[in-house]
Short mmCIF file of C-alpha atoms and ligand atoms in Angstrom, two decimals:
data_model
loop_
_atom_site.label_atom_id
_atom_site.label_comp_id
_atom_site.label_asym_id
_atom_site.label_seq_id
_atom_site.Cartn_x
_atom_site.Cartn_y
_atom_site.Cartn_z
CA MET A 1 0.00 0.00 0.00
CA SER A 2 1.63 3.26 -0.98
CA VAL A 3 1.28 6.17 1.39
CA ARG A 4 -1.17 8.96 0.54
CA VAL A 5 -1.52 11.76 3.07
CA ARG A 6 -3.09 15.17 3.00
CA TYR A 7 -3.02 18.61 4.53
CA ALA A 8 -6.59 19.85 4.59
CA PRO A 9 -6.70 23.40 5.91
CA SER A 10 -9.79 25.56 6.08
CA PRO A 11 -8.99 29.02 4.71
CA THR A 12 -10.49 30.85 7.66
CA GLY A 13 -7.37 32.50 9.09
CA LEU A 14 -3.64 32.89 8.66
CA GLN A 15 -1.45 29.78 8.66
CA HIS A 16 -0.10 29.27 12.15
CA ILE A 17 2.53 27.12 13.82
CA GLY A 18 0.15 24.24 14.55
CA GLY A 19 -1.21 24.05 11.01
CA VAL A 20 2.20 24.29 9.44
CA ARG A 21 3.49 21.54 11.69
CA THR A 22 0.66 19.33 10.39
CA ALA A 23 1.52 20.25 6.80
CA LEU A 24 5.23 19.56 7.29
CA PHE A 25 4.77 16.21 9.04
CA ASN A 26 2.40 14.99 6.33
CA TYR A 27 4.80 16.19 3.67
CA PHE A 28 7.84 14.54 5.29
CA PHE A 29 5.96 11.31 5.87
CA ALA A 30 4.94 11.18 2.22
CA ARG A 31 8.49 11.86 1.03
CA ALA A 32 10.12 9.42 3.43
CA ASN A 33 7.80 6.69 2.16
CA LYS A 34 7.87 7.63 -1.50
CA GLY A 35 4.17 8.37 -1.23
CA LYS A 36 1.97 11.28 -2.23
CA PHE A 37 1.31 14.54 -0.39
CA ILE A 38 -2.06 16.03 -1.16
CA LEU A 39 -3.32 19.55 -0.53
CA ARG A 40 -7.06 19.80 -0.07
CA ILE A 41 -8.89 23.04 0.57
CA GLU A 42 -11.73 22.57 3.06
CA ASP A 43 -13.78 25.64 2.30
CA THR A 44 -17.27 24.47 3.22
CA ASP A 45 -17.61 27.07 5.95
CA ARG A 46 -18.52 29.94 3.69
CA GLU A 47 -19.10 32.40 6.50
CA ARG A 48 -15.57 32.16 7.80
CA TYR A 49 -13.94 31.69 4.40
CA SER A 50 -11.53 34.40 3.29
CA GLU A 51 -9.61 34.91 0.09
CA GLU A 52 -6.72 36.40 2.07
CA SER A 53 -6.36 33.18 4.09
CA LEU A 54 -6.20 31.12 0.95
CA GLN A 55 -3.48 33.35 -0.48
CA ASP A 56 -1.62 33.15 2.82
CA LEU A 57 -1.74 29.35 2.62
CA TYR A 58 -0.13 29.37 -0.83
CA ASP A 59 2.43 32.01 0.17
CA THR A 60 3.39 30.04 3.26
CA LEU A 61 3.85 26.72 1.50
CA GLU A 62 5.82 28.37 -1.26
CA TRP A 63 8.06 30.17 1.22
CA LEU A 64 8.74 26.89 3.01
CA GLY A 65 9.40 25.17 -0.30
CA ILE A 66 6.67 22.57 0.27
CA GLN A 67 5.42 21.26 -3.02
CA TRP A 68 2.31 19.07 -3.15
CA ASP A 69 1.91 16.15 -5.54
CA GLU A 70 -1.81 16.59 -5.88
CA GLY A 71 -3.96 19.58 -5.08
CA PRO A 72 -5.81 22.45 -6.72
CA GLN A 73 -5.08 22.27 -10.44
CA MET A 74 -3.17 18.99 -10.34
CA GLY A 75 -3.91 15.33 -9.68
CA ASP A 76 -6.30 12.56 -10.66
CA TYR A 77 -8.58 12.64 -7.61
CA GLY A 78 -9.84 16.19 -7.96
CA PRO A 79 -11.31 18.59 -7.62
CA TYR A 80 -9.28 19.24 -4.48
CA VAL A 81 -11.37 22.18 -3.35
CA GLN A 82 -14.43 21.11 -1.40
CA SER A 83 -16.70 23.87 -2.68
CA GLN A 84 -16.25 22.30 -6.12
CA ARG A 85 -17.39 18.89 -4.89
CA PHE A 86 -20.88 19.68 -3.61
CA ASP A 87 -22.68 17.32 -5.98
CA LEU A 88 -20.65 14.46 -4.64
CA TYR A 89 -21.57 15.15 -1.04
CA GLN A 90 -25.25 15.35 -2.03
CA LYS A 91 -25.02 11.98 -3.70
CA TYR A 92 -23.42 10.30 -0.70
CA ALA A 93 -25.78 11.94 1.78
CA GLN A 94 -28.66 10.69 -0.33
CA SER A 95 -27.32 7.14 -0.15
CA LEU A 96 -27.33 7.34 3.66
CA LEU A 97 -30.91 8.63 3.58
CA ASP A 98 -31.94 5.80 1.27
CA GLU A 99 -30.46 3.24 3.64
CA GLY A 100 -32.07 4.75 6.69
CA LYS A 101 -28.70 5.79 8.15
CA ALA A 102 -29.50 9.46 8.00
CA TYR A 103 -32.71 11.47 8.21
CA TYR A 104 -34.23 14.86 7.58
CA CYS A 105 -34.64 17.10 10.58
CA PHE A 106 -37.08 20.00 10.43
CA CYS A 107 -36.44 21.45 13.86
CA THR A 108 -36.25 25.21 13.86
CA ALA A 109 -33.51 27.19 15.57
CA GLU A 110 -36.13 28.27 18.16
CA ARG A 111 -37.01 24.68 18.97
CA LEU A 112 -33.35 23.72 19.33
CA ASP A 113 -32.76 26.70 21.60
CA ALA A 114 -35.72 25.71 23.76
CA VAL A 115 -34.41 22.14 24.02
CA ARG A 116 -31.00 23.41 25.08
CA GLU A 117 -32.56 25.75 27.63
CA GLN A 118 -34.61 22.90 29.07
CA GLN A 119 -31.56 20.66 29.30
CA LYS A 120 -29.73 23.36 31.19
CA ILE A 121 -32.54 23.85 33.68
CA SER A 122 -33.07 20.14 34.33
CA LYS A 123 -29.27 19.62 34.40
CA SER A 124 -29.92 16.71 32.08
CA LYS A 125 -27.02 14.44 31.26
CA ASN A 126 -28.14 14.39 27.63
CA GLN A 127 -26.90 17.54 26.02
CA GLY A 128 -27.50 18.61 22.46
CA TYR A 129 -30.03 17.51 19.91
CA ASP A 130 -32.84 15.37 21.35
CA ARG A 131 -33.24 13.18 18.23
CA HIS A 132 -36.74 14.58 17.77
CA CYS A 133 -37.00 13.81 14.03
CA ARG A 134 -35.07 10.53 14.10
CA ASP A 135 -38.11 8.30 13.91
CA MET A 136 -40.25 10.35 11.57
CA ASP A 137 -41.68 8.32 8.69
CA PRO A 138 -39.22 8.85 5.80
CA ALA A 139 -42.04 9.19 3.24
CA GLU A 140 -43.68 11.85 5.38
CA ALA A 141 -40.34 13.64 5.78
CA LEU A 142 -39.72 13.62 2.05
CA LYS A 143 -43.16 15.10 1.44
CA ARG A 144 -42.45 17.94 3.85
CA LYS A 145 -39.10 18.60 2.28
CA GLU A 146 -40.60 18.66 -1.20
CA ALA A 147 -43.27 21.04 0.01
CA GLY A 148 -40.40 23.41 0.81
CA ASP A 149 -39.98 22.95 4.57
CA ALA A 150 -36.46 23.95 5.62
CA CYS A 151 -34.47 20.97 6.86
CA VAL A 152 -31.01 19.60 7.55
CA ILE A 153 -29.77 16.03 7.20
CA ARG A 154 -28.59 14.30 10.35
CA LEU A 155 -26.59 11.11 10.81
CA LYS A 156 -28.28 8.34 12.79
CA VAL A 157 -25.57 7.53 15.32
CA PRO A 158 -26.20 4.05 16.81
CA LEU A 159 -27.63 4.23 20.32
CA ASP A 160 -25.91 1.11 21.60
CA GLY A 161 -22.42 -0.28 21.51
CA LYS A 162 -19.18 1.61 21.29
CA THR A 163 -16.80 2.78 18.63
CA THR A 164 -13.07 2.36 18.81
CA PHE A 165 -10.34 3.65 16.63
CA HIS A 166 -6.69 2.95 16.79
CA ASP A 167 -4.35 5.90 16.90
CA GLU A 168 -0.74 5.28 15.91
CA VAL A 169 0.45 7.65 18.63
CA MET A 170 -2.17 7.44 21.36
CA GLY A 171 -3.21 3.80 21.07
CA ASP A 172 -6.87 2.69 21.11
CA ILE A 173 -9.47 5.37 21.73
CA SER A 174 -13.02 4.22 22.50
CA ARG A 175 -16.25 5.98 23.03
CA LYS A 176 -19.75 4.75 23.82
CA ASN A 177 -21.93 5.51 20.82
CA ARG A 178 -24.42 7.18 23.14
CA ASP A 179 -21.74 9.71 24.06
CA VAL A 180 -20.72 10.47 20.51
CA SER A 181 -22.38 13.65 19.29
CA PRO A 182 -26.18 13.03 19.17
CA ASP A 183 -27.04 12.77 15.48
CA PRO A 184 -24.85 15.55 14.10
CA VAL A 185 -25.86 17.54 11.06
CA ILE A 186 -24.11 16.28 7.93
CA VAL A 187 -25.85 18.54 5.40
CA LYS A 188 -26.92 22.05 6.36
CA SER A 189 -30.23 23.64 5.37
CA ASP A 190 -28.54 25.44 2.48
CA GLY A 191 -27.39 22.10 1.10
CA PHE A 192 -23.76 22.57 2.16
CA PRO A 193 -22.06 19.59 3.76
CA THR A 194 -20.57 19.96 7.22
CA TYR A 195 -16.90 19.36 7.91
CA HIS A 196 -17.43 15.77 9.09
CA LEU A 197 -19.25 14.56 6.01
CA ALA A 198 -17.03 16.27 3.46
CA ASN A 199 -13.83 15.30 5.27
CA VAL A 200 -14.72 11.60 5.48
CA ILE A 201 -15.98 11.33 1.90
CA ASP A 202 -12.91 13.08 0.54
CA ASP A 203 -10.41 11.11 2.57
CA HIS A 204 -12.02 7.94 1.27
CA LEU A 205 -12.38 8.98 -2.37
CA MET A 206 -8.88 10.40 -2.45
CA GLY A 207 -7.44 7.15 -1.14
CA ILE A 208 -5.90 8.70 1.96
CA THR A 209 -3.99 6.05 3.91
CA HIS A 210 -3.02 8.00 7.05
CA ILE A 211 -4.67 10.93 8.73
CA MET A 212 -2.14 13.04 10.51
CA ARG A 213 -3.63 16.04 12.25
CA ALA A 214 -3.59 17.86 15.56
CA GLN A 215 -4.87 16.23 18.74
CA GLU A 216 -7.69 18.76 18.86
CA TRP A 217 -9.43 16.52 16.33
CA ILE A 218 -9.44 13.39 18.48
CA PRO A 219 -13.03 13.97 19.67
CA SER A 220 -14.17 13.82 16.03
CA GLY A 221 -12.48 10.44 15.57
CA PRO A 222 -15.32 8.14 16.71
CA LEU A 223 -17.88 10.08 14.71
CA HIS A 224 -15.76 9.78 11.59
CA VAL A 225 -15.36 6.05 12.13
CA ILE A 226 -19.16 5.74 12.46
CA LEU A 227 -19.50 7.57 9.15
CA TYR A 228 -16.99 5.26 7.49
CA GLU A 229 -18.96 2.29 8.78
CA ALA A 230 -22.24 3.76 7.57
CA PHE A 231 -20.76 4.00 4.08
CA GLY A 232 -19.25 0.52 4.36
CA TRP A 233 -15.72 1.89 4.01
CA THR A 234 -12.52 1.09 5.91
CA PRO A 235 -11.14 4.09 7.81
CA PRO A 236 -7.56 5.22 7.16
CA LYS A 237 -4.92 4.98 9.88
CA TYR A 238 -5.10 7.76 12.45
CA CYS A 239 -2.18 9.63 13.84
CA HIS A 240 -2.93 12.60 16.07
CA LEU A 241 -0.08 14.99 16.73
CA PRO A 242 0.67 16.31 20.22
CA LEU A 243 -0.52 19.75 21.25
CA VAL A 244 1.78 22.74 21.01
CA MET A 245 1.98 24.76 24.23
CA GLY A 246 3.52 28.00 25.32
CA LYS A 247 6.09 27.95 28.11
CA ASP A 248 3.37 28.42 30.72
CA GLY A 249 1.72 25.14 29.72
CA SER A 250 -1.35 26.62 28.04
CA LYS A 251 -2.12 26.11 24.38
CA LEU A 252 0.12 28.26 22.18
CA SER A 253 -1.67 31.48 21.30
CA LYS A 254 -1.03 35.11 20.48
CA ARG A 255 -0.53 35.76 24.18
CA HIS A 256 2.78 33.93 23.93
CA GLY A 257 4.03 35.79 20.85
CA ALA A 258 3.78 35.52 17.09
CA THR A 259 1.96 32.40 15.95
CA SER A 260 1.19 33.13 12.31
CA LEU A 261 3.78 32.17 9.75
CA LYS A 262 3.28 35.54 8.13
CA ASP A 263 4.64 37.22 11.24
CA PHE A 264 7.69 34.97 11.24
CA ARG A 265 8.14 35.44 7.50
CA LEU A 266 8.13 39.21 7.80
CA GLY A 267 9.93 39.17 11.13
CA GLY A 268 13.32 38.10 9.83
CA TYR A 269 13.14 34.31 10.14
CA LEU A 270 14.51 31.92 7.55
CA PRO A 271 12.40 29.02 6.30
CA GLU A 272 15.28 26.64 7.08
CA ALA A 273 15.12 27.59 10.76
CA ILE A 274 11.34 27.41 10.94
CA ILE A 275 11.29 23.97 9.30
CA ASN A 276 14.02 22.68 11.57
CA TYR A 277 12.48 24.01 14.74
CA ILE A 278 8.90 22.98 13.93
CA SER A 279 10.05 19.45 13.12
CA LEU A 280 11.09 19.13 16.77
CA LEU A 281 7.61 19.96 18.05
CA GLY A 282 6.42 16.49 18.97
CA TRP A 283 8.94 14.54 16.96
CA SER A 284 12.52 13.54 17.55
CA PHE A 285 15.08 11.54 15.68
CA ASP A 286 17.01 10.37 18.70
CA ASP A 287 17.92 11.84 22.05
CA SER A 288 20.54 14.22 20.81
CA ARG A 289 20.38 15.31 17.20
CA GLU A 290 18.78 18.74 16.71
CA PHE A 291 19.85 19.90 13.28
CA PHE A 292 17.78 18.80 10.33
CA THR A 293 17.46 20.29 6.91
CA LYS A 294 14.30 19.85 4.90
CA GLU A 295 16.14 17.25 2.82
CA ASP A 296 17.18 15.32 5.97
CA LEU A 297 13.59 15.23 7.17
CA GLU A 298 12.33 14.08 3.78
CA GLU A 299 14.43 10.99 4.42
CA LEU A 300 14.37 10.47 8.16
CA PHE A 301 10.84 11.22 9.28
CA THR A 302 9.02 8.30 10.90
CA LEU A 303 5.75 7.97 12.81
CA LYS A 304 7.52 5.88 15.43
CA LYS A 305 9.27 8.92 16.81
CA LEU A 306 6.15 10.99 17.42
CA ASN A 307 5.54 11.93 21.06
CA LYS A 308 2.36 11.64 23.04
CA SER A 309 3.05 14.50 25.34
CA PRO A 310 2.61 18.15 24.40
CA ALA A 311 5.44 20.07 22.81
CA VAL A 312 6.57 23.40 24.23
CA PHE A 313 7.23 26.22 21.82
CA ASP A 314 10.35 28.10 22.83
CA TYR A 315 10.76 31.41 21.01
CA ARG A 316 14.34 31.87 22.17
CA LYS A 317 15.33 28.49 20.83
CA LEU A 318 13.78 29.28 17.47
CA GLU A 319 15.68 32.56 17.39
CA TRP A 320 18.88 30.71 18.17
CA PHE A 321 18.25 28.30 15.33
CA ASN A 322 17.62 31.26 13.07
CA GLY A 323 20.98 32.79 13.92
CA GLN A 324 22.65 29.46 13.17
CA TYR A 325 20.96 29.22 9.80
CA ILE A 326 21.86 32.81 8.95
CA ARG A 327 25.51 31.87 9.44
CA LEU A 328 25.10 28.68 7.43
CA LYS A 329 23.73 30.54 4.46
CA ASP A 330 26.18 31.14 1.66
CA PRO A 331 27.26 34.79 1.71
CA GLU A 332 25.81 35.74 -1.65
CA SER A 333 22.28 34.51 -0.89
CA LEU A 334 22.39 36.11 2.55
CA LYS A 335 23.29 39.43 0.94
CA GLU A 336 20.36 39.02 -1.40
CA LEU A 337 18.10 38.69 1.62
CA LEU A 338 19.59 41.63 3.50
CA LEU A 339 19.74 44.25 0.76
CA PRO A 340 15.96 44.48 0.25
CA ILE A 341 15.50 44.85 4.02
CA LEU A 342 17.96 47.75 4.07
CA GLN A 343 16.13 49.29 1.13
CA LYS A 344 12.73 48.84 2.71
CA ASP A 345 13.99 50.52 5.88
CA GLY A 346 15.40 53.42 3.87
CA VAL A 347 19.00 52.70 4.89
CA ILE A 348 20.26 52.35 1.32
CA SER A 349 18.84 53.43 -2.01
CA ASP A 350 17.03 51.35 -4.58
CA PRO A 351 18.86 50.52 -6.77
CA VAL A 352 21.79 50.35 -4.44
CA THR A 353 24.72 52.64 -5.38
CA GLU A 354 28.28 51.48 -5.80
CA ASP A 355 29.37 53.42 -2.71
CA GLU A 356 26.64 51.87 -0.61
CA MET A 357 27.53 48.43 -1.87
CA GLY A 358 31.14 49.04 -0.87
CA ILE A 359 30.15 50.01 2.66
CA PHE A 360 27.76 47.08 2.91
CA ASN A 361 30.38 44.61 1.76
CA GLY A 362 32.77 45.98 4.36
CA ALA A 363 30.26 45.55 7.17
CA PHE A 364 28.87 42.23 5.98
CA PRO A 365 31.26 39.81 7.73
CA LEU A 366 30.56 41.46 11.08
CA VAL A 367 26.83 41.59 10.63
CA ARG A 368 26.70 38.00 9.52
CA GLU A 369 28.23 36.88 12.80
CA ARG A 370 25.73 38.78 14.90
CA LEU A 371 22.28 38.65 13.34
CA LYS A 372 19.60 36.56 14.97
CA LEU A 373 16.93 37.92 12.66
CA THR A 374 17.62 39.25 9.20
CA THR A 375 15.49 42.30 10.02
CA GLN A 376 18.03 43.40 12.65
CA VAL A 377 20.44 44.39 9.90
CA SER A 378 19.07 47.90 9.46
CA GLU A 379 19.45 48.90 13.07
CA MET A 380 22.88 47.34 13.18
CA ILE A 381 24.47 49.21 10.30
CA ARG A 382 22.32 52.26 9.65
CA PHE A 383 25.06 54.40 11.21
CA LEU A 384 27.38 53.61 8.33
CA PHE A 385 24.99 55.09 5.80
CA LYS A 386 23.10 57.82 7.60
CA ASP A 387 24.21 60.82 9.60
CA ILE A 388 22.91 60.97 13.13
CA ASP A 389 20.83 64.14 13.42
CA SER A 390 20.24 63.95 17.10
CA TYR A 391 20.99 61.45 19.82
CA ASN A 392 18.90 59.89 22.49
CA SER A 393 21.34 61.00 25.15
CA ASP A 394 19.85 58.70 27.79
CA ASP A 395 21.39 55.80 25.90
CA ALA A 396 24.80 57.41 26.22
CA ILE A 397 24.77 57.92 29.98
CA PRO A 398 26.11 54.91 31.86
CA LYS A 399 24.36 53.73 34.99
CA LYS A 400 25.47 55.39 38.21
CA MET A 401 26.94 58.33 36.33
CA GLU A 402 25.91 61.97 36.14
CA ALA A 403 25.05 63.22 32.67
CA SER A 404 27.35 66.18 33.25
CA GLN A 405 30.36 63.84 33.46
CA VAL A 406 29.76 62.41 30.01
CA PRO A 407 30.92 65.29 27.77
CA GLY A 408 34.34 65.19 29.42
CA ILE A 409 34.63 61.46 28.81
CA LEU A 410 33.61 61.88 25.19
CA ASP A 411 36.17 64.64 24.67
CA SER A 412 38.95 62.40 25.96
CA CYS A 413 37.75 59.68 23.61
CA ALA A 414 37.95 62.06 20.68
CA SER A 415 41.56 62.84 21.52
CA LEU A 416 42.41 59.15 21.78
CA LEU A 417 41.30 58.63 18.18
CA GLU A 418 44.42 60.26 16.88
CA GLY A 419 46.49 57.55 15.27
CA PHE A 420 43.66 55.06 15.81
CA GLU A 421 44.11 53.44 12.43
CA ASP A 422 47.80 52.80 12.91
CA ARG A 423 47.18 50.76 16.03
CA ASN A 424 45.67 47.30 16.29
CA ASP A 425 42.60 46.52 18.41
CA GLU A 426 44.67 45.42 21.35
CA GLU A 427 46.71 48.59 21.40
CA ASN A 428 43.61 50.73 21.08
CA GLU A 429 41.92 48.84 23.83
CA LYS A 430 44.89 49.41 26.11
CA LEU A 431 44.75 53.12 25.44
CA PHE A 432 41.05 53.34 26.37
CA TYR A 433 41.64 51.15 29.37
CA ASP A 434 44.44 53.35 30.67
CA LYS A 435 42.15 56.33 30.18
CA SER A 436 39.43 54.73 32.27
CA VAL A 437 41.94 54.07 35.06
CA GLU A 438 43.11 57.65 34.87
CA LEU A 439 39.52 58.93 35.12
CA GLY A 440 38.71 56.46 37.89
CA ILE A 441 35.80 54.85 36.03
CA LYS A 442 35.08 51.49 34.48
CA MET A 443 36.02 50.64 30.91
CA GLY A 444 32.31 50.08 30.10
CA GLN A 445 31.53 53.61 31.24
CA ILE A 446 33.80 54.89 28.51
CA LEU A 447 32.73 52.49 25.84
CA GLN A 448 28.99 53.02 26.22
CA PRO A 449 28.92 56.75 25.40
CA LEU A 450 31.54 56.16 22.75
CA ARG A 451 29.46 53.45 21.07
CA VAL A 452 26.31 55.56 21.14
CA ALA A 453 28.21 58.51 19.69
CA VAL A 454 29.63 56.52 16.80
CA THR A 455 26.67 54.30 15.96
CA GLY A 456 23.64 56.02 17.49
CA THR A 457 22.66 52.80 19.27
CA LYS A 458 23.74 50.58 22.10
CA ILE A 459 23.84 47.54 19.83
CA SER A 460 26.23 47.53 16.91
CA PRO A 461 29.04 45.47 15.51
CA PRO A 462 32.19 45.54 17.66
CA LEU A 463 33.03 49.12 18.49
CA PHE A 464 36.55 49.48 17.14
CA GLU A 465 35.52 47.76 13.94
CA SER A 466 32.57 50.15 13.69
CA ILE A 467 34.91 53.13 14.00
CA ARG A 468 37.16 51.74 11.31
CA LEU A 469 34.19 51.11 8.99
CA LEU A 470 32.79 54.58 9.53
CA GLY A 471 36.17 56.31 9.23
CA VAL A 472 38.02 57.97 12.09
CA GLU A 473 37.25 61.50 10.96
CA LYS A 474 33.48 60.96 10.92
CA ALA A 475 33.66 59.10 14.21
CA GLU A 476 35.46 61.98 15.84
CA ALA A 477 32.92 64.50 14.55
CA ARG A 478 30.11 62.41 15.98
CA ILE A 479 31.80 62.12 19.35
CA ARG A 480 32.15 65.90 19.50
CA ALA A 481 28.54 66.34 18.41
CA LEU A 482 27.19 64.10 21.14
CA SER A 483 29.42 65.79 23.70
CA GLU A 484 28.03 69.17 22.70
CA GLN A 485 24.47 67.94 22.75
CA ILE A 486 24.79 66.59 26.28
CA SER A 487 26.60 69.74 27.45
CA LYS A 488 23.72 71.83 26.19
CA GLU A 489 21.15 69.54 27.78
CA THR A 490 22.86 69.65 31.16
CA ALA A 491 23.77 73.35 31.11
N1 LIG B 1 -10.21 21.41 7.76
C1 LIG B 1 -9.75 20.87 8.98
C2 LIG B 1 -8.81 21.89 9.61
O1 LIG B 1 -8.88 23.01 9.27
C3 LIG B 1 -9.08 19.54 8.73
C4 LIG B 1 -8.96 18.65 9.91
C5 LIG B 1 -8.46 17.30 9.48
O2 LIG B 1 -7.27 17.22 9.13
O3 LIG B 1 -9.25 16.36 9.42
O4 LIG B 1 -7.99 21.65 10.44
ZN1 ZN B 2 -35.34 17.60 14.31
#
């Protein structure tokens, strides 16, 4: 049996970490088994559908470099968009009606509300639909429907027995049929199928062999198996993926930080880092290996190494991975990523000038060593391209020091720059160190105002290297300018 798996998102929001993990695991599983990865768009919920979400899905998969074997516009089992398959769902729902496994329900929203209200008051154990129309004479029901009475189609869930499905990760999961959702709607009054019906029919017709999806879907498992049985079909294998939590142990959400791939995409992350880090959310290769490229995972991924217990999403760890992958990137492609960011932030012109390119190339080796996010590049090297019009002098004043002391320190620094370029870093460092001893302050208390003067920020490439890149003359002018500004402010 050759593996056929699918990612079946509903375009009702931006792609997030959990969804993308599902997509990646299905994709890797297909590749590792020389099977097929299928993309199916589950767009039956027309109220929550959005064009923007669909575009975001395509953008995300493209950015990650995830190519599907079958999906919209390609494959022999299509269409792969549920809204284009409505006739099929009608046909299969009709077959359940014909066999007495489903029935028309004419209950109005008011009646259902009243039932719910009553159940609440009587604290009844039976919640939900009261199976009111289940035993209506089918001929009578058909007559009413044909006369134009609004109705839905409900599945007749058996009242006795239990339903069990085997999950490759969680083991056997059983539920008494009585406790499975009481006769859920499978076709809505507007003729649209619900998720359960469309999902089961499509998985069967598309020959899906394994269903890999988030654990949130476990409660739907028994119902789906009942549907498979009603149709006389064999269910695929199930494989529910562990939850993804924030560090505080609650389900990962916006409260913890960015969760949409769009935010990560625009926030300076590389797809290599995202793929690597996400692959560790609920999966492991062994106890030690952490680094995996997409190509590695296409070979190594196995269901056996999926975890039962929730995975914790660690933003710092992802950022660390990102820094590693920035340094692994070959220099030319990293430059191609950084230049547009500098242009977008107005640090360099578009097209970039020869002068700017020269400065950028000079700074590149230093930046490359320090970036955690590609987007940090602008802040890091803006000072090489742009004059500093005015300083945030608070940044320049070291802790436990009076602002009025700082101009004097800066002036000494300016004097020390004479001959700067003829000395190596060590010699320069010694000079600044001796100065700090002479002034009776710490080395850091000299370097902080100096750094802010030269670069305008507290974070920059190494200070002496920054001075060299900027040019000693410009550096000196900036030091004097900051000194004057603070003198004026404290006068
Ligand atoms: N459309 C469902 C979703 O958005 C698919 C769930 C499943 O994989 O069965 O997650
Ligand atoms: Zn009813």
